[in-house]
Amino acid sequence: MQQKDGCCYLCVRLREDYGLKPIEEHHVSFGSANRALSERFGLKVYLCPEHHRTGKESAHLNHAIARQLQQDAQKRFQECYPGLSFLEVFGINYIDPAEEEEETAHSDAFSIEQGFKFI
Ligand SMILES: [Zn+2]
Ligand SMILES: [Zn+2]
């Protein structure tokens, strides 16, 4: 695994900490039934080791954090593929319509595009 320094997506999202740290690639997947599709439309984020694997708020240990990343990935997917339905492609929807409205109200504060990259 390649190691490099950069911004951690969750440090920025949760604490507005733009500091550079060693970061690792995390692939956001959407359920084991969709593994092939997840790989085809794979979305990855860079996370510090604490937010990736080791901390209480890590993508691999904290269900709420994992869900947050899935929701962000869904939003990113919808922005990049406006002609496709996330629900139709993956058979699942992570975004509650009420939450989506609340998010748009705060959309100036944080830009998902900065964190997610298609692979
Ligand atoms: Zn972090
Ligand atoms: Zn990971």
PDB file of N, CA, C and O in Angstrom, residues 21-92:
ATOM      1  N   LYS A  21      -1.481  14.673   6.844  1.00  0.00           N
ATOM      2  CA  LYS A  21      -1.093  13.519   7.647  1.00  0.00           C
ATOM      3  C   LYS A  21      -0.944  12.321   6.727  1.00  0.00           C
ATOM      4  O   LYS A  21      -1.377  12.386   5.582  1.00  0.00           O
ATOM      5  N   PRO A  22      -0.339  11.248   7.235  1.00  0.00           N
ATOM      6  CA  PRO A  22      -0.264  10.054   6.386  1.00  0.00           C
ATOM      7  C   PRO A  22      -1.689   9.590   6.102  1.00  0.00           C
ATOM      8  O   PRO A  22      -2.503   9.535   7.030  1.00  0.00           O
ATOM      9  N   ILE A  23      -1.986   9.308   4.857  1.00  0.00           N
ATOM     10  CA  ILE A  23      -3.360   8.924   4.526  1.00  0.00           C
ATOM     11  C   ILE A  23      -3.374   7.598   3.773  1.00  0.00           C
ATOM     12  O   ILE A  23      -2.405   7.227   3.129  1.00  0.00           O
ATOM     13  N   GLU A  24      -4.504   6.935   3.894  1.00  0.00           N
ATOM     14  CA  GLU A  24      -4.702   5.628   3.262  1.00  0.00           C
ATOM     15  C   GLU A  24      -5.961   5.694   2.410  1.00  0.00           C
ATOM     16  O   GLU A  24      -6.889   6.427   2.726  1.00  0.00           O
ATOM     17  N   GLU A  25      -5.992   4.882   1.363  1.00  0.00           N
ATOM     18  CA  GLU A  25      -7.175   4.831   0.500  1.00  0.00           C
ATOM     19  C   GLU A  25      -8.257   3.980   1.124  1.00  0.00           C
ATOM     20  O   GLU A  25      -7.985   2.878   1.577  1.00  0.00           O
ATOM     21  N   HIS A  26      -9.462   4.473   1.120  1.00  0.00           N
ATOM     22  CA  HIS A  26     -10.591   3.655   1.566  1.00  0.00           C
ATOM     23  C   HIS A  26     -11.606   3.606   0.425  1.00  0.00           C
ATOM     24  O   HIS A  26     -12.009   4.645  -0.088  1.00  0.00           O
ATOM     25  N   HIS A  27     -11.994   2.413   0.046  1.00  0.00           N
ATOM     26  CA  HIS A  27     -13.014   2.271  -0.995  1.00  0.00           C
ATOM     27  C   HIS A  27     -14.372   2.174  -0.313  1.00  0.00           C
ATOM     28  O   HIS A  27     -14.573   1.323   0.549  1.00  0.00           O
ATOM     29  N   VAL A  28     -15.278   3.033  -0.715  1.00  0.00           N
ATOM     30  CA  VAL A  28     -16.626   2.981  -0.163  1.00  0.00           C
ATOM     31  C   VAL A  28     -17.406   1.957  -0.975  1.00  0.00           C
ATOM     32  O   VAL A  28     -17.460   2.032  -2.190  1.00  0.00           O
ATOM     33  N   SER A  29     -17.975   0.973  -0.292  1.00  0.00           N
ATOM     34  CA  SER A  29     -18.766  -0.021  -1.021  1.00  0.00           C
ATOM     35  C   SER A  29     -20.212   0.060  -0.556  1.00  0.00           C
ATOM     36  O   SER A  29     -20.512   0.606   0.490  1.00  0.00           O
ATOM     37  N   PHE A  30     -21.064  -0.488  -1.377  1.00  0.00           N
ATOM     38  CA  PHE A  30     -22.498  -0.361  -1.116  1.00  0.00           C
ATOM     39  C   PHE A  30     -23.133  -1.723  -0.947  1.00  0.00           C
ATOM     40  O   PHE A  30     -24.002  -2.126  -1.705  1.00  0.00           O
ATOM     41  N   GLY A  31     -22.678  -2.459   0.030  1.00  0.00           N
ATOM     42  CA  GLY A  31     -23.288  -3.764   0.291  1.00  0.00           C
ATOM     43  C   GLY A  31     -22.615  -4.855  -0.513  1.00  0.00           C
ATOM     44  O   GLY A  31     -22.214  -4.655  -1.653  1.00  0.00           O
ATOM     45  N   SER A  32     -22.495  -6.042   0.079  1.00  0.00           N
ATOM     46  CA  SER A  32     -21.734  -7.116  -0.563  1.00  0.00           C
ATOM     47  C   SER A  32     -22.416  -7.612  -1.833  1.00  0.00           C
ATOM     48  O   SER A  32     -21.770  -8.088  -2.749  1.00  0.00           O
ATOM     49  N   ALA A  33     -23.733  -7.489  -1.911  1.00  0.00           N
ATOM     50  CA  ALA A  33     -24.448  -7.958  -3.092  1.00  0.00           C
ATOM     51  C   ALA A  33     -24.035  -7.164  -4.328  1.00  0.00           C
ATOM     52  O   ALA A  33     -24.188  -7.627  -5.443  1.00  0.00           O
ATOM     53  N   ASN A  34     -23.510  -5.958  -4.118  1.00  0.00           N
ATOM     54  CA  ASN A  34     -23.182  -5.085  -5.243  1.00  0.00           C
ATOM     55  C   ASN A  34     -21.689  -4.922  -5.446  1.00  0.00           C
ATOM     56  O   ASN A  34     -21.244  -3.925  -5.987  1.00  0.00           O
ATOM     57  N   ARG A  35     -20.933  -5.911  -5.018  1.00  0.00           N
ATOM     58  CA  ARG A  35     -19.474  -5.754  -5.065  1.00  0.00           C
ATOM     59  C   ARG A  35     -18.968  -5.381  -6.466  1.00  0.00           C
ATOM     60  O   ARG A  35     -18.183  -4.451  -6.608  1.00  0.00           O
ATOM     61  N   ALA A  36     -19.458  -6.084  -7.490  1.00  0.00           N
ATOM     62  CA  ALA A  36     -18.965  -5.814  -8.852  1.00  0.00           C
ATOM     63  C   ALA A  36     -19.308  -4.391  -9.277  1.00  0.00           C
ATOM     64  O   ALA A  36     -18.477  -3.686  -9.847  1.00  0.00           O
ATOM     65  N   LEU A  37     -20.526  -3.968  -8.956  1.00  0.00           N
ATOM     66  CA  LEU A  37     -20.941  -2.608  -9.312  1.00  0.00           C
ATOM     67  C   LEU A  37     -20.158  -1.569  -8.533  1.00  0.00           C
ATOM     68  O   LEU A  37     -19.765  -0.530  -9.061  1.00  0.00           O
ATOM     69  N   SER A  38     -19.945  -1.856  -7.258  1.00  0.00           N
ATOM     70  CA  SER A  38     -19.191  -0.917  -6.437  1.00  0.00           C
ATOM     71  C   SER A  38     -17.798  -0.730  -7.011  1.00  0.00           C
ATOM     72  O   SER A  38     -17.259   0.367  -6.996  1.00  0.00           O
ATOM     73  N   GLU A  39     -17.231  -1.823  -7.503  1.00  0.00           N
ATOM     74  CA  GLU A  39     -15.902  -1.698  -8.078  1.00  0.00           C
ATOM     75  C   GLU A  39     -15.938  -0.933  -9.384  1.00  0.00           C
ATOM     76  O   GLU A  39     -15.081  -0.113  -9.652  1.00  0.00           O
ATOM     77  N   ARG A  40     -16.966  -1.185 -10.164  1.00  0.00           N
ATOM     78  CA  ARG A  40     -17.078  -0.482 -11.439  1.00  0.00           C
ATOM     79  C   ARG A  40     -17.242   1.023 -11.227  1.00  0.00           C
ATOM     80  O   ARG A  40     -16.616   1.838 -11.895  1.00  0.00           O
ATOM     81  N   PHE A  41     -18.091   1.404 -10.288  1.00  0.00           N
ATOM     82  CA  PHE A  41     -18.311   2.823 -10.009  1.00  0.00           C
ATOM     83  C   PHE A  41     -17.528   3.236  -8.773  1.00  0.00           C
ATOM     84  O   PHE A  41     -17.932   4.147  -8.073  1.00  0.00           O
ATOM     85  N   GLY A  42     -16.445   2.514  -8.501  1.00  0.00           N
ATOM     86  CA  GLY A  42     -15.773   2.664  -7.215  1.00  0.00           C
ATOM     87  C   GLY A  42     -15.512   4.099  -6.812  1.00  0.00           C
ATOM     88  O   GLY A  42     -15.059   4.911  -7.596  1.00  0.00           O
ATOM     89  N   LEU A  43     -15.772   4.358  -5.567  1.00  0.00           N
ATOM     90  CA  LEU A  43     -15.471   5.661  -5.012  1.00  0.00           C
ATOM     91  C   LEU A  43     -14.477   5.458  -3.896  1.00  0.00           C
ATOM     92  O   LEU A  43     -14.652   4.593  -3.051  1.00  0.00           O
ATOM     93  N   LYS A  44     -13.440   6.266  -3.907  1.00  0.00           N
ATOM     94  CA  LYS A  44     -12.476   6.146  -2.828  1.00  0.00           C
ATOM     95  C   LYS A  44     -12.295   7.496  -2.148  1.00  0.00           C
ATOM     96  O   LYS A  44     -12.503   8.547  -2.762  1.00  0.00           O
ATOM     97  N   VAL A  45     -11.927   7.430  -0.902  1.00  0.00           N
ATOM     98  CA  VAL A  45     -11.588   8.634  -0.145  1.00  0.00           C
ATOM     99  C   VAL A  45     -10.252   8.366   0.538  1.00  0.00           C
ATOM    100  O   VAL A  45      -9.886   7.212   0.764  1.00  0.00           O
ATOM    101  N   TYR A  46      -9.573   9.445   0.853  1.00  0.00           N
ATOM    102  CA  TYR A  46      -8.335   9.305   1.611  1.00  0.00           C
ATOM    103  C   TYR A  46      -8.621   9.599   3.075  1.00  0.00           C
ATOM    104  O   TYR A  46      -9.253  10.601   3.409  1.00  0.00           O
ATOM    105  N   LEU A  47      -8.171   8.685   3.931  1.00  0.00           N
ATOM    106  CA  LEU A  47      -8.416   8.812   5.368  1.00  0.00           C
ATOM    107  C   LEU A  47      -7.108   8.637   6.133  1.00  0.00           C
ATOM    108  O   LEU A  47      -6.239   7.853   5.720  1.00  0.00           O
ATOM    109  N   CYS A  48      -7.005   9.333   7.268  1.00  0.00           N
ATOM    110  CA  CYS A  48      -5.861   9.091   8.138  1.00  0.00           C
ATOM    111  C   CYS A  48      -6.074   7.717   8.797  1.00  0.00           C
ATOM    112  O   CYS A  48      -7.203   7.222   8.856  1.00  0.00           O
ATOM    113  N   PRO A  49      -5.001   7.068   9.297  1.00  0.00           N
ATOM    114  CA  PRO A  49      -5.162   5.714   9.856  1.00  0.00           C
ATOM    115  C   PRO A  49      -6.225   5.661  10.959  1.00  0.00           C
ATOM    116  O   PRO A  49      -6.990   4.695  11.048  1.00  0.00           O
ATOM    117  N   GLU A  50      -6.281   6.697  11.775  1.00  0.00           N
ATOM    118  CA  GLU A  50      -7.256   6.732  12.863  1.00  0.00           C
ATOM    119  C   GLU A  50      -8.691   6.720  12.326  1.00  0.00           C
ATOM    120  O   GLU A  50      -9.559   6.019  12.842  1.00  0.00           O
ATOM    121  N   HIS A  51      -8.951   7.519  11.291  1.00  0.00           N
ATOM    122  CA  HIS A  51     -10.297   7.562  10.714  1.00  0.00           C
ATOM    123  C   HIS A  51     -10.557   6.395   9.766  1.00  0.00           C
ATOM    124  O   HIS A  51     -11.690   6.120   9.410  1.00  0.00           O
ATOM    125  N   HIS A  52      -9.493   5.723   9.342  1.00  0.00           N
ATOM    126  CA  HIS A  52      -9.694   4.606   8.427  1.00  0.00           C
ATOM    127  C   HIS A  52      -9.953   3.308   9.183  1.00  0.00           C
ATOM    128  O   HIS A  52     -10.968   2.649   8.953  1.00  0.00           O
ATOM    129  N   ARG A  53      -9.047   2.971  10.124  1.00  0.00           N
ATOM    130  CA  ARG A  53      -9.114   1.625  10.700  1.00  0.00           C
ATOM    131  C   ARG A  53      -9.073   1.570  12.210  1.00  0.00           C
ATOM    132  O   ARG A  53      -9.587   0.638  12.806  1.00  0.00           O
ATOM    133  N   THR A  54      -8.379   2.527  12.841  1.00  0.00           N
ATOM    134  CA  THR A  54      -8.010   2.297  14.230  1.00  0.00           C
ATOM    135  C   THR A  54      -8.843   3.056  15.263  1.00  0.00           C
ATOM    136  O   THR A  54      -8.948   2.625  16.399  1.00  0.00           O
ATOM    137  N   GLY A  55      -9.415   4.193  14.889  1.00  0.00           N
ATOM    138  CA  GLY A  55     -10.090   5.024  15.884  1.00  0.00           C
ATOM    139  C   GLY A  55     -11.544   4.644  16.099  1.00  0.00           C
ATOM    140  O   GLY A  55     -12.115   3.850  15.363  1.00  0.00           O
ATOM    141  N   LYS A  56     -12.129   5.233  17.144  1.00  0.00           N
ATOM    142  CA  LYS A  56     -13.556   5.011  17.433  1.00  0.00           C
ATOM    143  C   LYS A  56     -14.425   5.553  16.306  1.00  0.00           C
ATOM    144  O   LYS A  56     -15.528   5.075  16.077  1.00  0.00           O
ATOM    145  N   GLU A  57     -13.941   6.593  15.626  1.00  0.00           N
ATOM    146  CA  GLU A  57     -14.705   7.180  14.521  1.00  0.00           C
ATOM    147  C   GLU A  57     -14.132   6.747  13.176  1.00  0.00           C
ATOM    148  O   GLU A  57     -14.056   7.537  12.247  1.00  0.00           O
ATOM    149  N   SER A  58     -13.741   5.484  13.063  1.00  0.00           N
ATOM    150  CA  SER A  58     -13.141   5.049  11.800  1.00  0.00           C
ATOM    151  C   SER A  58     -14.178   4.394  10.890  1.00  0.00           C
ATOM    152  O   SER A  58     -15.167   3.822  11.350  1.00  0.00           O
ATOM    153  N   ALA A  59     -13.885   4.469   9.599  1.00  0.00           N
ATOM    154  CA  ALA A  59     -14.804   3.936   8.589  1.00  0.00           C
ATOM    155  C   ALA A  59     -15.043   2.437   8.766  1.00  0.00           C
ATOM    156  O   ALA A  59     -16.121   1.937   8.469  1.00  0.00           O
ATOM    157  N   HIS A  60     -14.020   1.723   9.255  1.00  0.00           N
ATOM    158  CA  HIS A  60     -14.175   0.267   9.387  1.00  0.00           C
ATOM    159  C   HIS A  60     -14.767  -0.166  10.724  1.00  0.00           C
ATOM    160  O   HIS A  60     -15.193  -1.300  10.865  1.00  0.00           O
ATOM    161  N   LEU A  61     -14.779   0.704  11.721  1.00  0.00           N
ATOM    162  CA  LEU A  61     -15.273   0.288  13.034  1.00  0.00           C
ATOM    163  C   LEU A  61     -16.578   0.967  13.440  1.00  0.00           C
ATOM    164  O   LEU A  61     -17.286   0.481  14.307  1.00  0.00           O
ATOM    165  N   ASN A  62     -16.868   2.109  12.842  1.00  0.00           N
ATOM    166  CA  ASN A  62     -18.014   2.891  13.299  1.00  0.00           C
ATOM    167  C   ASN A  62     -19.101   2.881  12.225  1.00  0.00           C
ATOM    168  O   ASN A  62     -18.912   3.386  11.123  1.00  0.00           O
ATOM    169  N   HIS A  63     -20.224   2.292  12.582  1.00  0.00           N
ATOM    170  CA  HIS A  63     -21.292   2.127  11.599  1.00  0.00           C
ATOM    171  C   HIS A  63     -21.830   3.476  11.109  1.00  0.00           C
ATOM    172  O   HIS A  63     -22.115   3.656   9.929  1.00  0.00           O
ATOM    173  N   ALA A  64     -21.955   4.437  12.021  1.00  0.00           N
ATOM    174  CA  ALA A  64     -22.489   5.748  11.639  1.00  0.00           C
ATOM    175  C   ALA A  64     -21.544   6.453  10.663  1.00  0.00           C
ATOM    176  O   ALA A  64     -21.985   7.109   9.716  1.00  0.00           O
ATOM    177  N   ILE A  65     -20.250   6.299  10.900  1.00  0.00           N
ATOM    178  CA  ILE A  65     -19.263   6.913  10.004  1.00  0.00           C
ATOM    179  C   ILE A  65     -19.315   6.231   8.633  1.00  0.00           C
ATOM    180  O   ILE A  65     -19.305   6.886   7.592  1.00  0.00           O
ATOM    181  N   ALA A  66     -19.403   4.896   8.650  1.00  0.00           N
ATOM    182  CA  ALA A  66     -19.488   4.161   7.381  1.00  0.00           C
ATOM    183  C   ALA A  66     -20.721   4.627   6.606  1.00  0.00           C
ATOM    184  O   ALA A  66     -20.666   4.839   5.391  1.00  0.00           O
ATOM    185  N   ARG A  67     -21.818   4.808   7.300  1.00  0.00           N
ATOM    186  CA  ARG A  67     -23.048   5.243   6.652  1.00  0.00           C
ATOM    187  C   ARG A  67     -22.905   6.666   6.095  1.00  0.00           C
ATOM    188  O   ARG A  67     -23.359   6.975   4.999  1.00  0.00           O
ATOM    189  N   GLN A  68     -22.241   7.518   6.859  1.00  0.00           N
ATOM    190  CA  GLN A  68     -22.008   8.895   6.393  1.00  0.00           C
ATOM    191  C   GLN A  68     -21.231   8.889   5.069  1.00  0.00           C
ATOM    192  O   GLN A  68     -21.555   9.603   4.135  1.00  0.00           O
ATOM    193  N   LEU A  69     -20.227   8.033   4.997  1.00  0.00           N
ATOM    194  CA  LEU A  69     -19.426   7.947   3.769  1.00  0.00           C
ATOM    195  C   LEU A  69     -20.265   7.403   2.615  1.00  0.00           C
ATOM    196  O   LEU A  69     -20.133   7.848   1.476  1.00  0.00           O
ATOM    197  N   GLN A  70     -21.147   6.438   2.916  1.00  0.00           N
ATOM    198  CA  GLN A  70     -22.014   5.900   1.865  1.00  0.00           C
ATOM    199  C   GLN A  70     -22.960   6.981   1.354  1.00  0.00           C
ATOM    200  O   GLN A  70     -23.199   7.098   0.152  1.00  0.00           O
ATOM    201  N   GLN A  71     -23.485   7.784   2.273  1.00  0.00           N
ATOM    202  CA  GLN A  71     -24.388   8.866   1.854  1.00  0.00           C
ATOM    203  C   GLN A  71     -23.646   9.883   1.004  1.00  0.00           C
ATOM    204  O   GLN A  71     -24.155  10.341  -0.019  1.00  0.00           O
ATOM    205  N   ASP A  72     -22.440  10.258   1.430  1.00  0.00           N
ATOM    206  CA  ASP A  72     -21.660  11.225   0.661  1.00  0.00           C
ATOM    207  C   ASP A  72     -21.333  10.654  -0.716  1.00  0.00           C
ATOM    208  O   ASP A  72     -21.370  11.360  -1.717  1.00  0.00           O
ATOM    209  N   ALA A  73     -21.005   9.364  -0.746  1.00  0.00           N
ATOM    210  CA  ALA A  73     -20.669   8.719  -2.016  1.00  0.00           C
ATOM    211  C   ALA A  73     -21.884   8.696  -2.942  1.00  0.00           C
ATOM    212  O   ALA A  73     -21.762   8.912  -4.149  1.00  0.00           O
ATOM    213  N   GLN A  74     -23.051   8.450  -2.363  1.00  0.00           N
ATOM    214  CA  GLN A  74     -24.273   8.460  -3.178  1.00  0.00           C
ATOM    215  C   GLN A  74     -24.499   9.844  -3.787  1.00  0.00           C
ATOM    216  O   GLN A  74     -24.829   9.984  -4.955  1.00  0.00           O
ATOM    217  N   LYS A  75     -24.300  10.880  -2.967  1.00  0.00           N
ATOM    218  CA  LYS A  75     -24.480  12.252  -3.474  1.00  0.00           C
ATOM    219  C   LYS A  75     -23.495  12.536  -4.597  1.00  0.00           C
ATOM    220  O   LYS A  75     -23.836  13.139  -5.618  1.00  0.00           O
ATOM    221  N   ARG A  76     -22.265  12.088  -4.397  1.00  0.00           N
ATOM    222  CA  ARG A  76     -21.234  12.299  -5.402  1.00  0.00           C
ATOM    223  C   ARG A  76     -21.586  11.547  -6.680  1.00  0.00           C
ATOM    224  O   ARG A  76     -21.432  12.083  -7.783  1.00  0.00           O
ATOM    225  N   PHE A  77     -22.076  10.329  -6.535  1.00  0.00           N
ATOM    226  CA  PHE A  77     -22.491   9.529  -7.689  1.00  0.00           C
ATOM    227  C   PHE A  77     -23.584  10.268  -8.464  1.00  0.00           C
ATOM    228  O   PHE A  77     -23.550  10.370  -9.686  1.00  0.00           O
ATOM    229  N   GLN A  78     -24.561  10.797  -7.735  1.00  0.00           N
ATOM    230  CA  GLN A  78     -25.687  11.470  -8.382  1.00  0.00           C
ATOM    231  C   GLN A  78     -25.241  12.734  -9.103  1.00  0.00           C
ATOM    232  O   GLN A  78     -25.786  13.087 -10.145  1.00  0.00           O
ATOM    233  N   GLU A  79     -24.237  13.414  -8.553  1.00  0.00           N
ATOM    234  CA  GLU A  79     -23.715  14.606  -9.234  1.00  0.00           C
ATOM    235  C   GLU A  79     -22.982  14.227 -10.516  1.00  0.00           C
ATOM    236  O   GLU A  79     -23.054  14.921 -11.514  1.00  0.00           O
ATOM    237  N   CYS A  80     -22.241  13.115 -10.456  1.00  0.00           N
ATOM    238  CA  CYS A  80     -21.413  12.725 -11.595  1.00  0.00           C
ATOM    239  C   CYS A  80     -22.201  12.016 -12.675  1.00  0.00           C
ATOM    240  O   CYS A  80     -21.822  12.046 -13.828  1.00  0.00           O
ATOM    241  N   TYR A  81     -23.258  11.329 -12.291  1.00  0.00           N
ATOM    242  CA  TYR A  81     -24.073  10.575 -13.252  1.00  0.00           C
ATOM    243  C   TYR A  81     -25.522  11.007 -13.122  1.00  0.00           C
ATOM    244  O   TYR A  81     -26.372  10.225 -12.689  1.00  0.00           O
ATOM    245  N   PRO A  82     -25.816  12.241 -13.511  1.00  0.00           N
ATOM    246  CA  PRO A  82     -27.195  12.731 -13.320  1.00  0.00           C
ATOM    247  C   PRO A  82     -28.216  11.893 -14.080  1.00  0.00           C
ATOM    248  O   PRO A  82     -29.381  11.868 -13.710  1.00  0.00           O
ATOM    249  N   GLY A  83     -27.799  11.177 -15.111  1.00  0.00           N
ATOM    250  CA  GLY A  83     -28.739  10.356 -15.881  1.00  0.00           C
ATOM    251  C   GLY A  83     -29.032   8.997 -15.261  1.00  0.00           C
ATOM    252  O   GLY A  83     -29.922   8.295 -15.717  1.00  0.00           O
ATOM    253  N   LEU A  84     -28.261   8.616 -14.238  1.00  0.00           N
ATOM    254  CA  LEU A  84     -28.458   7.303 -13.630  1.00  0.00           C
ATOM    255  C   LEU A  84     -29.112   7.441 -12.265  1.00  0.00           C
ATOM    256  O   LEU A  84     -28.890   8.408 -11.551  1.00  0.00           O
ATOM    257  N   SER A  85     -29.906   6.432 -11.914  1.00  0.00           N
ATOM    258  CA  SER A  85     -30.504   6.417 -10.589  1.00  0.00           C
ATOM    259  C   SER A  85     -29.666   5.526  -9.681  1.00  0.00           C
ATOM    260  O   SER A  85     -29.468   4.345  -9.971  1.00  0.00           O
ATOM    261  N   PHE A  86     -29.171   6.089  -8.594  1.00  0.00           N
ATOM    262  CA  PHE A  86     -28.374   5.310  -7.638  1.00  0.00           C
ATOM    263  C   PHE A  86     -29.177   4.121  -7.143  1.00  0.00           C
ATOM    264  O   PHE A  86     -28.689   3.003  -7.053  1.00  0.00           O
ATOM    265  N   LEU A  87     -30.453   4.379  -6.857  1.00  0.00           N
ATOM    266  CA  LEU A  87     -31.325   3.313  -6.357  1.00  0.00           C
ATOM    267  C   LEU A  87     -31.459   2.192  -7.386  1.00  0.00           C
ATOM    268  O   LEU A  87     -31.419   1.012  -7.034  1.00  0.00           O
ATOM    269  N   GLU A  88     -31.589   2.556  -8.663  1.00  0.00           N
ATOM    270  CA  GLU A  88     -31.723   1.512  -9.691  1.00  0.00           C
ATOM    271  C   GLU A  88     -30.419   0.761  -9.900  1.00  0.00           C
ATOM    272  O   GLU A  88     -30.411  -0.447 -10.101  1.00  0.00           O
ATOM    273  N   VAL A  89     -29.300   1.477  -9.854  1.00  0.00           N
ATOM    274  CA  VAL A  89     -28.009   0.818 -10.091  1.00  0.00           C
ATOM    275  C   VAL A  89     -27.637  -0.091  -8.922  1.00  0.00           C
ATOM    276  O   VAL A  89     -27.249  -1.237  -9.107  1.00  0.00           O
ATOM    277  N   PHE A  90     -27.773   0.423  -7.702  1.00  0.00           N
ATOM    278  CA  PHE A  90     -27.287  -0.335  -6.532  1.00  0.00           C
ATOM    279  C   PHE A  90     -28.407  -1.025  -5.750  1.00  0.00           C
ATOM    280  O   PHE A  90     -28.129  -1.800  -4.836  1.00  0.00           O
ATOM    281  N   GLY A  91     -29.658  -0.701  -6.058  1.00  0.00           N
ATOM    282  CA  GLY A  91     -30.769  -1.328  -5.359  1.00  0.00           C
ATOM    283  C   GLY A  91     -30.887  -0.893  -3.915  1.00  0.00           C
ATOM    284  O   GLY A  91     -31.476  -1.591  -3.078  1.00  0.00           O
ATOM    285  N   ILE A  92     -30.305   0.251  -3.597  1.00  0.00           N
ATOM    286  CA  ILE A  92     -30.334   0.721  -2.218  1.00  0.00           C
ATOM    287  C   ILE A  92     -30.270   2.236  -2.237  1.00  0.00           C
ATOM    288  O   ILE A  92     -29.734   2.833  -3.173  1.00  0.00           O
TER     289      ILE A  92
END
